[in-house]
Amino acid sequence: MRLLVTGGCGFIGSAFLRAALSRSSVERVVNLDVLSYSGRRENQSELEREARYRLVVGDIADAALVARVFQEEKIDHVAHFAAESHVDRSLFAAQAFVHTNVLGTLVLLEAARGAREKGRFERFLHVSTDEVYGDLGDTGDVFRETTPLSPRNPYSASKAGADLLALSYVKTHGLPLVVTRSSNNYGPRQFPEKLMPLVVTNALMDRQVPVYGDGKNVRDWLFVEDNAQGIFAAMERGRPGEVYNLGGENERENLTVVRAILAALGKPESLIQFVKDRPGHDRRYALDSRRAHGELGWKPAVTFEEGLARTVAWYRANEPWWRAIRDDSFDAYYERHYGKLGLKEQPTA
Ligand code: NAD
Ligand code: TDX
């Protein structure tokens, strides 16, 4: 397998790089990453010593660069993670989401189609999300792979656009492509704009922890290493043209998650501050993952309690990692976003 991973300096992509390089069936891994604000070179720096591995810094929407990588490296598999991934940023800067998530995906599909026509391309694994299905509201229902796409924010709309393009390449060009749609990931190396690492790092700094709305929105939490295993299984064993939901089977209200983190850190619940709700905030996501269980033989292995303990321990042990991110530019984002939502001034630690 000569594998191109996009977005391997990000949270899930870097976990996937480790999973891929641990397998002897993988002859070569090339990571194409533009090192955007959420791309961290240190997420993969120890891998740079591996002879089978190469980091290429560049944009997936740069067609000439992507064509060169395909040709030089004789790429026959793609695992496509690169994306603008944060819903809140898509509310005020949507253009980058279309550039990377839609246009970037198209460039990769075209490169794979070209390689396929030359007879040397085997699998394109497109990484998508449960958010493309929209919102379950307060119903007891779940999303199935057949649920119509109904995205409700610019992030999920751009991901849904990418999904449709990707699946169209199966029909029109016979591209052997598989899509995974996972639920919310958590674990080490997640950029601290997302709920869990934001709560952990704010609490470690004795800052208020912002909870949107009434805190009763439900997410289904999947430990990042379990997602990496599921994606690898889908790339190896998934049927071309098929979609696989990868759910964590850990539905929790946000407030429950926040309280569990504060308890694990020994911090008081008085740090919780309810702020104005996210516009268009999806109430609940939940996935039916029986197709992945049956066809891929995949199930999440890490319980929520174990995953949370490992996540909290990682942020405690890797303070230089998150301190380097929580700099002035992060504060500018934080004030711009949370100031509008009514977050109180931060008490000093
Ligand atoms: P992330 O923001 O941590 O990482 C994204 C990576 O993509 C970064 O390394 C960044 O530098 C890179 N990137 C961005 N634009 C690029 C471009 N134009 N060219 C090359 N590289 C670029 O994101 P993540 O949380 O690791 O998410 C990875 C994928 O998984 C995304 O496709 C996302 O939609 C999907 N996903 C995420 C979750 C989640 O809970 N985080 C859940 C389901 C699906
Ligand atoms: O400060 C916060 N306060 C808060 O209450 C933040 C950042 C979030 N929240 C809420 C919003 C959501 O209900 O917590 C929940 C989780 O929020 P995020 O971490 O922003 O994730 P979400 O919007 O659910 O999207 C995530 O899962 C699907 C990922 O960011 C996406 O990349 C993925 O596709």
Tab-separated table of N, CA and C in Angstrom, residues 59-204:
chain	number	residue	atom	x	y	z
A	59	ASP	N	-1.030	22.609	-0.011
A	59	ASP	CA	-2.494	22.719	-0.034
A	59	ASP	C	-3.082	21.608	-0.907
A	60	ILE	N	-4.078	20.913	-0.400
A	60	ILE	CA	-4.724	19.866	-1.212
A	60	ILE	C	-5.451	20.441	-2.426
A	61	ALA	N	-5.732	21.751	-2.410
A	61	ALA	CA	-6.402	22.364	-3.568
A	61	ALA	C	-5.400	22.778	-4.657
A	62	ASP	N	-4.116	22.549	-4.416
A	62	ASP	CA	-3.070	22.878	-5.400
A	62	ASP	C	-2.915	21.659	-6.333
A	63	ALA	N	-3.593	21.728	-7.485
A	63	ALA	CA	-3.675	20.554	-8.372
A	63	ALA	C	-2.300	20.117	-8.875
A	64	ALA	N	-1.418	21.077	-9.149
A	64	ALA	CA	-0.095	20.707	-9.674
A	64	ALA	C	0.700	19.950	-8.609
A	65	LEU	N	0.620	20.439	-7.373
A	65	LEU	CA	1.334	19.769	-6.272
A	65	LEU	C	0.779	18.365	-6.047
A	66	VAL	N	-0.541	18.252	-6.025
A	66	VAL	CA	-1.159	16.940	-5.773
A	66	VAL	C	-0.770	15.963	-6.890
A	67	ALA	N	-0.786	16.432	-8.141
A	67	ALA	CA	-0.407	15.558	-9.265
A	67	ALA	C	1.045	15.103	-9.114
A	68	ARG	N	1.907	16.027	-8.682
A	68	ARG	CA	3.325	15.679	-8.513
A	68	ARG	C	3.491	14.612	-7.423
A	69	VAL	N	2.783	14.787	-6.310
A	69	VAL	CA	2.884	13.806	-5.210
A	69	VAL	C	2.399	12.429	-5.684
A	70	PHE	N	1.279	12.412	-6.380
A	70	PHE	CA	0.760	11.131	-6.894
A	70	PHE	C	1.797	10.443	-7.780
A	71	GLN	N	2.411	11.228	-8.656
A	71	GLN	CA	3.339	10.641	-9.622
A	71	GLN	C	4.647	10.204	-8.955
A	72	GLU	N	5.236	11.118	-8.193
A	72	GLU	CA	6.524	10.818	-7.537
A	72	GLU	C	6.418	9.616	-6.613
A	73	GLU	N	5.299	9.539	-5.885
A	73	GLU	CA	5.174	8.542	-4.822
A	73	GLU	C	4.374	7.313	-5.244
A	74	LYS	N	3.925	7.290	-6.509
A	74	LYS	CA	3.137	6.150	-7.021
A	74	LYS	C	2.000	5.787	-6.049
A	75	ILE	N	1.214	6.802	-5.720
A	75	ILE	CA	0.142	6.646	-4.726
A	75	ILE	C	-0.944	5.700	-5.250
A	76	ASP	N	-1.314	4.694	-4.436
A	76	ASP	CA	-2.431	3.818	-4.841
A	76	ASP	C	-3.574	3.801	-3.819
A	77	HIS	N	-3.389	4.470	-2.658
A	77	HIS	CA	-4.461	4.613	-1.661
A	77	HIS	C	-4.479	6.066	-1.160
A	78	VAL	N	-5.664	6.582	-0.896
A	78	VAL	CA	-5.785	7.905	-0.267
A	78	VAL	C	-6.659	7.777	0.973
A	79	ALA	N	-6.232	8.407	2.066
A	79	ALA	CA	-7.112	8.576	3.239
A	79	ALA	C	-7.210	10.082	3.461
A	80	HIS	N	-8.376	10.624	3.181
A	80	HIS	CA	-8.528	12.084	3.075
A	80	HIS	C	-9.186	12.686	4.322
A	81	PHE	N	-8.331	13.287	5.160
A	81	PHE	CA	-8.779	13.918	6.402
A	81	PHE	C	-8.790	15.445	6.324
A	82	ALA	N	-7.933	16.023	5.468
A	82	ALA	CA	-7.718	17.479	5.514
A	82	ALA	C	-9.036	18.223	5.395
A	83	ALA	N	-9.235	19.164	6.299
A	83	ALA	CA	-10.490	19.925	6.279
A	83	ALA	C	-10.361	21.138	7.188
A	84	GLU	N	-11.231	22.099	6.933
A	84	GLU	CA	-11.579	23.079	7.964
A	84	GLU	C	-12.637	22.361	8.790
A	85	SER	N	-12.406	22.248	10.105
A	85	SER	CA	-13.203	21.285	10.876
A	85	SER	C	-14.037	21.887	12.002
A	86	HIS	N	-13.974	23.210	12.216
A	86	HIS	CA	-14.676	23.733	13.395
A	86	HIS	C	-15.936	24.523	13.016
A	87	VAL	N	-17.072	24.021	13.482
A	87	VAL	CA	-18.381	24.620	13.165
A	87	VAL	C	-18.392	26.119	13.484
A	88	ASP	N	-17.910	26.498	14.670
A	88	ASP	CA	-18.012	27.912	15.067
A	88	ASP	C	-17.262	28.818	14.106
A	89	ARG	N	-16.097	28.384	13.618
A	89	ARG	CA	-15.352	29.221	12.654
A	89	ARG	C	-16.112	29.342	11.347
A	90	SER	N	-16.859	28.321	10.988
A	90	SER	CA	-17.592	28.371	9.711
A	90	SER	C	-18.718	29.391	9.768
A	91	LEU	N	-19.060	29.846	10.966
A	91	LEU	CA	-20.141	30.828	11.089
A	91	LEU	C	-19.668	32.219	10.676
A	92	PHE	N	-18.338	32.478	10.789
A	92	PHE	CA	-17.875	33.820	10.377
A	92	PHE	C	-16.781	33.794	9.310
A	93	ALA	N	-16.341	32.621	8.874
A	93	ALA	CA	-15.306	32.563	7.826
A	93	ALA	C	-15.553	31.327	6.959
A	94	ALA	N	-16.664	31.331	6.245
A	94	ALA	CA	-17.092	30.113	5.539
A	94	ALA	C	-16.274	29.820	4.282
A	95	GLN	N	-15.606	30.846	3.733
A	95	GLN	CA	-14.954	30.640	2.436
A	95	GLN	C	-13.869	29.562	2.482
A	96	ALA	N	-13.086	29.569	3.553
A	96	ALA	CA	-12.014	28.570	3.680
A	96	ALA	C	-12.590	27.155	3.696
A	97	PHE	N	-13.817	27.016	4.184
A	97	PHE	CA	-14.455	25.689	4.261
A	97	PHE	C	-14.771	25.170	2.867
A	98	VAL	N	-15.199	26.086	1.997
A	98	VAL	CA	-15.492	25.665	0.622
A	98	VAL	C	-14.177	25.372	-0.111
A	99	HIS	N	-13.171	26.215	0.128
A	99	HIS	CA	-11.876	26.009	-0.535
A	99	HIS	C	-11.317	24.620	-0.219
A	100	THR	N	-11.184	24.317	1.068
A	100	THR	CA	-10.524	23.052	1.434
A	100	THR	C	-11.476	21.863	1.324
A	101	ASN	N	-12.662	22.010	1.922
A	101	ASN	CA	-13.530	20.832	2.035
A	101	ASN	C	-14.151	20.444	0.702
A	102	VAL	N	-14.470	21.433	-0.140
A	102	VAL	CA	-15.107	21.117	-1.419
A	102	VAL	C	-14.061	21.097	-2.543
A	103	LEU	N	-13.407	22.244	-2.764
A	103	LEU	CA	-12.454	22.308	-3.878
A	103	LEU	C	-11.273	21.352	-3.658
A	104	GLY	N	-10.758	21.331	-2.432
A	104	GLY	CA	-9.628	20.444	-2.134
A	104	GLY	C	-9.989	18.986	-2.377
A	105	THR	N	-11.196	18.606	-1.965
A	105	THR	CA	-11.636	17.220	-2.187
A	105	THR	C	-11.722	16.923	-3.681
A	106	LEU	N	-12.231	17.879	-4.441
A	106	LEU	CA	-12.348	17.685	-5.899
A	106	LEU	C	-10.973	17.464	-6.542
A	107	VAL	N	-9.997	18.245	-6.116
A	107	VAL	CA	-8.637	18.101	-6.678
A	107	VAL	C	-8.102	16.692	-6.399
A	108	LEU	N	-8.323	16.198	-5.188
A	108	LEU	CA	-7.843	14.846	-4.844
A	108	LEU	C	-8.577	13.777	-5.654
A	109	LEU	N	-9.888	13.977	-5.825
A	109	LEU	CA	-10.664	13.003	-6.613
A	109	LEU	C	-10.152	12.942	-8.050
A	110	GLU	N	-9.853	14.112	-8.592
A	110	GLU	CA	-9.347	14.160	-9.978
A	110	GLU	C	-7.989	13.450	-10.091
A	111	ALA	N	-7.139	13.678	-9.109
A	111	ALA	CA	-5.817	13.032	-9.140
A	111	ALA	C	-5.977	11.514	-9.047
A	112	ALA	N	-6.898	11.074	-8.188
A	112	ALA	CA	-7.122	9.628	-8.037
A	112	ALA	C	-7.707	9.051	-9.326
A	113	ARG	N	-8.620	9.798	-9.944
A	113	ARG	CA	-9.204	9.341	-11.214
A	113	ARG	C	-8.093	9.165	-12.270
A	114	GLY	N	-7.178	10.151	-12.322
A	114	GLY	CA	-6.061	10.074	-13.282
A	114	GLY	C	-5.225	8.830	-13.031
A	115	ALA	N	-4.910	8.580	-11.749
A	115	ALA	CA	-4.086	7.410	-11.407
A	115	ALA	C	-4.840	6.126	-11.739
A	116	ARG	N	-6.141	6.137	-11.492
A	116	ARG	CA	-6.976	4.962	-11.783
A	116	ARG	C	-6.948	4.647	-13.286
A	117	GLU	N	-7.042	5.716	-14.085
A	117	GLU	CA	-7.055	5.503	-15.540
A	117	GLU	C	-5.733	4.919	-16.026
A	118	LYS	N	-4.647	5.211	-15.278
A	118	LYS	CA	-3.343	4.610	-15.623
A	118	LYS	C	-3.200	3.221	-15.011
A	119	GLY	N	-4.270	2.748	-14.335
A	119	GLY	CA	-4.273	1.377	-13.823
A	119	GLY	C	-3.552	1.164	-12.527
A	120	ARG	N	-3.289	2.251	-11.774
A	120	ARG	CA	-2.586	2.013	-10.513
A	120	ARG	C	-3.207	2.788	-9.343
A	121	PHE	N	-4.511	2.580	-9.151
A	121	PHE	CA	-5.132	3.167	-7.972
A	121	PHE	C	-6.133	2.200	-7.374
A	122	GLU	N	-6.073	2.018	-6.037
A	122	GLU	CA	-6.917	0.976	-5.422
A	122	GLU	C	-8.047	1.494	-4.529
A	123	ARG	N	-7.799	2.462	-3.658
A	123	ARG	CA	-8.856	2.896	-2.731
A	123	ARG	C	-8.719	4.368	-2.342
A	124	PHE	N	-9.863	5.032	-2.332
A	124	PHE	CA	-9.959	6.408	-1.824
A	124	PHE	C	-10.885	6.356	-0.621
A	125	LEU	N	-10.345	6.677	0.557
A	125	LEU	CA	-11.169	6.707	1.759
A	125	LEU	C	-11.466	8.170	2.084
A	126	HIS	N	-12.728	8.533	1.956
A	126	HIS	CA	-13.129	9.912	2.227
A	126	HIS	C	-13.685	10.006	3.649
A	127	VAL	N	-13.059	10.863	4.463
A	127	VAL	CA	-13.463	10.990	5.864
A	127	VAL	C	-14.549	12.057	5.991
A	128	SER	N	-15.739	11.612	6.357
A	128	SER	CA	-16.832	12.555	6.539
A	128	SER	C	-17.297	12.528	7.998
A	129	THR	N	-18.495	13.024	8.229
A	129	THR	CA	-18.944	13.256	9.604
A	129	THR	C	-20.446	13.020	9.752
A	130	ASP	N	-20.869	12.714	10.962
A	130	ASP	CA	-22.309	12.560	11.219
A	130	ASP	C	-23.067	13.871	11.003
A	131	GLU	N	-22.343	15.010	11.028
A	131	GLU	CA	-23.031	16.303	10.900
A	131	GLU	C	-23.716	16.485	9.559
A	132	VAL	N	-23.307	15.717	8.539
A	132	VAL	CA	-23.931	15.910	7.216
A	132	VAL	C	-25.412	15.501	7.244
A	133	TYR	N	-25.791	14.653	8.205
A	133	TYR	CA	-27.188	14.219	8.272
A	133	TYR	C	-28.109	15.282	8.865
A	134	GLY	N	-27.527	16.277	9.539
A	134	GLY	CA	-28.365	17.325	10.124
A	134	GLY	C	-28.602	17.106	11.594
A	135	ASP	N	-29.855	17.217	12.003
A	135	ASP	CA	-30.171	17.271	13.430
A	135	ASP	C	-31.274	16.275	13.766
A	136	LEU	N	-31.084	15.504	14.824
A	136	LEU	CA	-32.140	14.575	15.241
A	136	LEU	C	-33.154	15.226	16.170
A	137	GLY	N	-32.896	16.459	16.603
A	137	GLY	CA	-33.814	17.086	17.561
A	137	GLY	C	-33.885	16.254	18.826
A	138	ASP	N	-35.059	16.207	19.434
A	138	ASP	CA	-35.190	15.448	20.685
A	138	ASP	C	-35.771	14.051	20.464
A	139	THR	N	-35.787	13.593	19.193
A	139	THR	CA	-36.374	12.276	18.922
A	139	THR	C	-35.446	11.165	19.423
A	140	GLY	N	-35.977	9.977	19.552
A	140	GLY	CA	-35.146	8.846	19.961
A	140	GLY	C	-34.507	8.144	18.768
A	141	ASP	N	-34.590	8.749	17.594
A	141	ASP	CA	-34.137	8.127	16.358
A	141	ASP	C	-32.601	8.172	16.220
A	142	VAL	N	-32.093	7.514	15.184
A	142	VAL	CA	-30.650	7.557	14.879
A	142	VAL	C	-30.474	7.814	13.382
A	143	PHE	N	-29.271	8.265	13.000
A	143	PHE	CA	-28.943	8.414	11.586
A	143	PHE	C	-28.478	7.073	11.041
A	144	ARG	N	-29.027	6.712	9.868
A	144	ARG	CA	-28.528	5.529	9.147
A	144	ARG	C	-27.793	6.019	7.909
A	145	GLU	N	-27.035	5.126	7.264
A	145	GLU	CA	-26.282	5.528	6.067
A	145	GLU	C	-27.229	5.992	4.963
A	146	THR	N	-28.500	5.548	5.035
A	146	THR	CA	-29.485	5.912	4.018
A	146	THR	C	-30.242	7.204	4.363
A	147	THR	N	-29.993	7.752	5.550
A	147	THR	CA	-30.670	8.999	5.935
A	147	THR	C	-30.267	10.107	4.957
A	148	PRO	N	-31.246	10.862	4.410
A	148	PRO	CA	-30.875	11.943	3.480
A	148	PRO	C	-29.994	12.995	4.163
A	149	LEU	N	-29.086	13.567	3.375
A	149	LEU	CA	-28.204	14.599	3.947
A	149	LEU	C	-28.996	15.889	4.134
A	150	SER	N	-28.791	16.520	5.286
A	150	SER	CA	-29.545	17.741	5.578
A	150	SER	C	-28.713	18.658	6.479
A	151	PRO	N	-27.534	19.098	5.962
A	151	PRO	CA	-26.624	19.880	6.806
A	151	PRO	C	-27.226	21.233	7.159
A	152	ARG	N	-26.833	21.757	8.331
A	152	ARG	CA	-27.484	22.974	8.819
A	152	ARG	C	-26.522	24.095	9.161
A	153	ASN	N	-25.220	23.898	8.908
A	153	ASN	CA	-24.276	25.006	9.103
A	153	ASN	C	-23.247	24.955	7.975
A	154	PRO	N	-22.485	26.044	7.761
A	154	PRO	CA	-21.566	26.053	6.603
A	154	PRO	C	-20.531	24.924	6.648
A	155	TYR	N	-20.054	24.571	7.835
A	155	TYR	CA	-19.120	23.436	7.922
A	155	TYR	C	-19.767	22.165	7.384
A	156	SER	N	-20.924	21.806	7.944
A	156	SER	CA	-21.515	20.521	7.538
A	156	SER	C	-22.010	20.584	6.097
A	157	ALA	N	-22.411	21.788	5.638
A	157	ALA	CA	-22.816	21.917	4.231
A	157	ALA	C	-21.620	21.659	3.315
A	158	SER	N	-20.441	22.171	3.699
A	158	SER	CA	-19.259	21.941	2.850
A	158	SER	C	-18.849	20.470	2.886
A	159	LYS	N	-19.009	19.827	4.035
A	159	LYS	CA	-18.682	18.390	4.113
A	159	LYS	C	-19.687	17.571	3.299
A	160	ALA	N	-20.964	17.968	3.351
A	160	ALA	CA	-21.980	17.240	2.569
A	160	ALA	C	-21.691	17.404	1.074
A	161	GLY	N	-21.285	18.623	0.670
A	161	GLY	CA	-20.929	18.851	-0.735
A	161	GLY	C	-19.789	17.932	-1.147
A	162	ALA	N	-18.794	17.810	-0.272
A	162	ALA	CA	-17.650	16.937	-0.568
A	162	ALA	C	-18.096	15.475	-0.681
A	163	ASP	N	-18.991	15.058	0.222
A	163	ASP	CA	-19.487	13.669	0.188
A	163	ASP	C	-20.156	13.377	-1.158
A	164	LEU	N	-21.007	14.322	-1.584
A	164	LEU	CA	-21.759	14.088	-2.821
A	164	LEU	C	-20.818	14.040	-4.019
A	165	LEU	N	-19.832	14.932	-4.032
A	165	LEU	CA	-18.838	14.890	-5.112
A	165	LEU	C	-18.112	13.550	-5.099
A	166	ALA	N	-17.679	13.153	-3.896
A	166	ALA	CA	-16.903	11.910	-3.770
A	166	ALA	C	-17.725	10.718	-4.289
A	167	LEU	N	-18.979	10.644	-3.852
A	167	LEU	CA	-19.810	9.501	-4.275
A	167	LEU	C	-20.141	9.573	-5.767
A	168	SER	N	-20.175	10.794	-6.312
A	168	SER	CA	-20.445	10.909	-7.754
A	168	SER	C	-19.292	10.316	-8.571
A	169	TYR	N	-18.076	10.361	-8.019
A	169	TYR	CA	-16.930	9.795	-8.746
A	169	TYR	C	-16.981	8.263	-8.806
A	170	VAL	N	-17.728	7.667	-7.889
A	170	VAL	CA	-17.924	6.212	-7.965
A	170	VAL	C	-18.812	5.899	-9.157
A	171	LYS	N	-19.899	6.680	-9.261
A	171	LYS	CA	-20.873	6.419	-10.335
A	171	LYS	C	-20.319	6.790	-11.700
A	172	THR	N	-19.723	7.990	-11.799
A	172	THR	CA	-19.353	8.474	-13.137
A	172	THR	C	-17.994	7.958	-13.599
A	173	HIS	N	-17.090	7.728	-12.667
A	173	HIS	CA	-15.735	7.352	-13.084
A	173	HIS	C	-15.294	5.986	-12.551
A	174	GLY	N	-16.169	5.312	-11.831
A	174	GLY	CA	-15.802	3.995	-11.301
A	174	GLY	C	-14.692	4.061	-10.268
A	175	LEU	N	-14.548	5.215	-9.609
A	175	LEU	CA	-13.477	5.336	-8.609
A	175	LEU	C	-13.801	4.448	-7.400
A	176	PRO	N	-12.867	3.603	-6.974
A	176	PRO	CA	-13.135	2.729	-5.812
A	176	PRO	C	-13.020	3.522	-4.511
A	177	LEU	N	-14.121	4.092	-4.118
A	177	LEU	CA	-14.119	5.057	-3.005
A	177	LEU	C	-15.075	4.616	-1.906
A	178	VAL	N	-14.660	4.835	-0.675
A	178	VAL	CA	-15.457	4.483	0.500
A	178	VAL	C	-15.545	5.723	1.394
A	179	VAL	N	-16.709	5.941	2.001
A	179	VAL	CA	-16.909	7.096	2.887
A	179	VAL	C	-17.122	6.601	4.314
A	180	THR	N	-16.476	7.239	5.291
A	180	THR	CA	-16.829	6.991	6.695
A	180	THR	C	-17.439	8.260	7.276
A	181	ARG	N	-18.459	8.076	8.096
A	181	ARG	CA	-19.066	9.202	8.808
A	181	ARG	C	-19.023	8.874	10.290
A	182	SER	N	-18.153	9.548	10.997
A	182	SER	CA	-18.007	9.225	12.417
A	182	SER	C	-18.720	10.256	13.272
A	183	SER	N	-18.909	9.879	14.517
A	183	SER	CA	-19.466	10.816	15.492
A	183	SER	C	-18.331	11.656	16.087
A	184	ASN	N	-18.639	12.473	17.092
A	184	ASN	CA	-17.636	13.376	17.673
A	184	ASN	C	-16.441	12.612	18.225
A	185	ASN	N	-15.264	12.985	17.780
A	185	ASN	CA	-14.046	12.367	18.290
A	185	ASN	C	-13.516	13.143	19.496
A	186	TYR	N	-12.796	12.435	20.357
A	186	TYR	CA	-12.081	13.098	21.450
A	186	TYR	C	-10.828	12.287	21.727
A	187	GLY	N	-9.856	12.919	22.396
A	187	GLY	CA	-8.606	12.222	22.706
A	187	GLY	C	-7.436	13.189	22.676
A	188	PRO	N	-6.198	12.652	22.754
A	188	PRO	CA	-5.008	13.487	22.722
A	188	PRO	C	-4.876	14.281	21.421
A	189	ARG	N	-4.263	15.445	21.500
A	189	ARG	CA	-3.895	16.275	20.341
A	189	ARG	C	-5.068	16.927	19.637
A	190	GLN	N	-6.220	17.038	20.297
A	190	GLN	CA	-7.331	17.749	19.655
A	190	GLN	C	-7.152	19.244	19.896
A	191	PHE	N	-7.311	20.021	18.846
A	191	PHE	CA	-7.106	21.470	18.940
A	191	PHE	C	-8.090	22.063	19.962
A	192	PRO	N	-7.588	22.909	20.873
A	192	PRO	CA	-8.427	23.311	22.015
A	192	PRO	C	-9.506	24.347	21.709
A	193	GLU	N	-10.039	24.315	20.496
A	193	GLU	CA	-11.245	25.099	20.183
A	193	GLU	C	-12.494	24.227	20.340
A	194	LYS	N	-12.299	22.893	20.312
A	194	LYS	CA	-13.424	21.959	20.384
A	194	LYS	C	-13.803	21.741	21.851
A	195	LEU	N	-15.035	21.270	22.077
A	195	LEU	CA	-15.566	21.268	23.451
A	195	LEU	C	-14.621	20.646	24.486
A	196	MET	N	-14.237	19.392	24.259
A	196	MET	CA	-13.489	18.706	25.340
A	196	MET	C	-12.161	19.388	25.659
A	197	PRO	N	-11.285	19.593	24.657
A	197	PRO	CA	-10.007	20.218	25.016
A	197	PRO	C	-10.134	21.673	25.447
A	198	LEU	N	-11.199	22.354	25.009
A	198	LEU	CA	-11.412	23.726	25.486
A	198	LEU	C	-11.729	23.704	26.987
A	199	VAL	N	-12.584	22.772	27.370
A	199	VAL	CA	-12.958	22.675	28.783
A	199	VAL	C	-11.733	22.270	29.619
A	200	VAL	N	-10.990	21.289	29.126
A	200	VAL	CA	-9.817	20.824	29.888
A	200	VAL	C	-8.819	21.972	30.070
A	201	THR	N	-8.487	22.656	28.980
A	201	THR	CA	-7.431	23.677	29.082
A	201	THR	C	-7.925	24.910	29.845
A	202	ASN	N	-9.181	25.312	29.627
A	202	ASN	CA	-9.707	26.434	30.422
A	202	ASN	C	-9.686	26.095	31.905
A	203	ALA	N	-10.133	24.884	32.234
A	203	ALA	CA	-10.195	24.501	33.647
A	203	ALA	C	-8.790	24.442	34.248
A	204	LEU	N	-7.835	23.926	33.466
A	204	LEU	CA	-6.459	23.879	33.987
A	204	LEU	C	-5.925	25.292	34.254
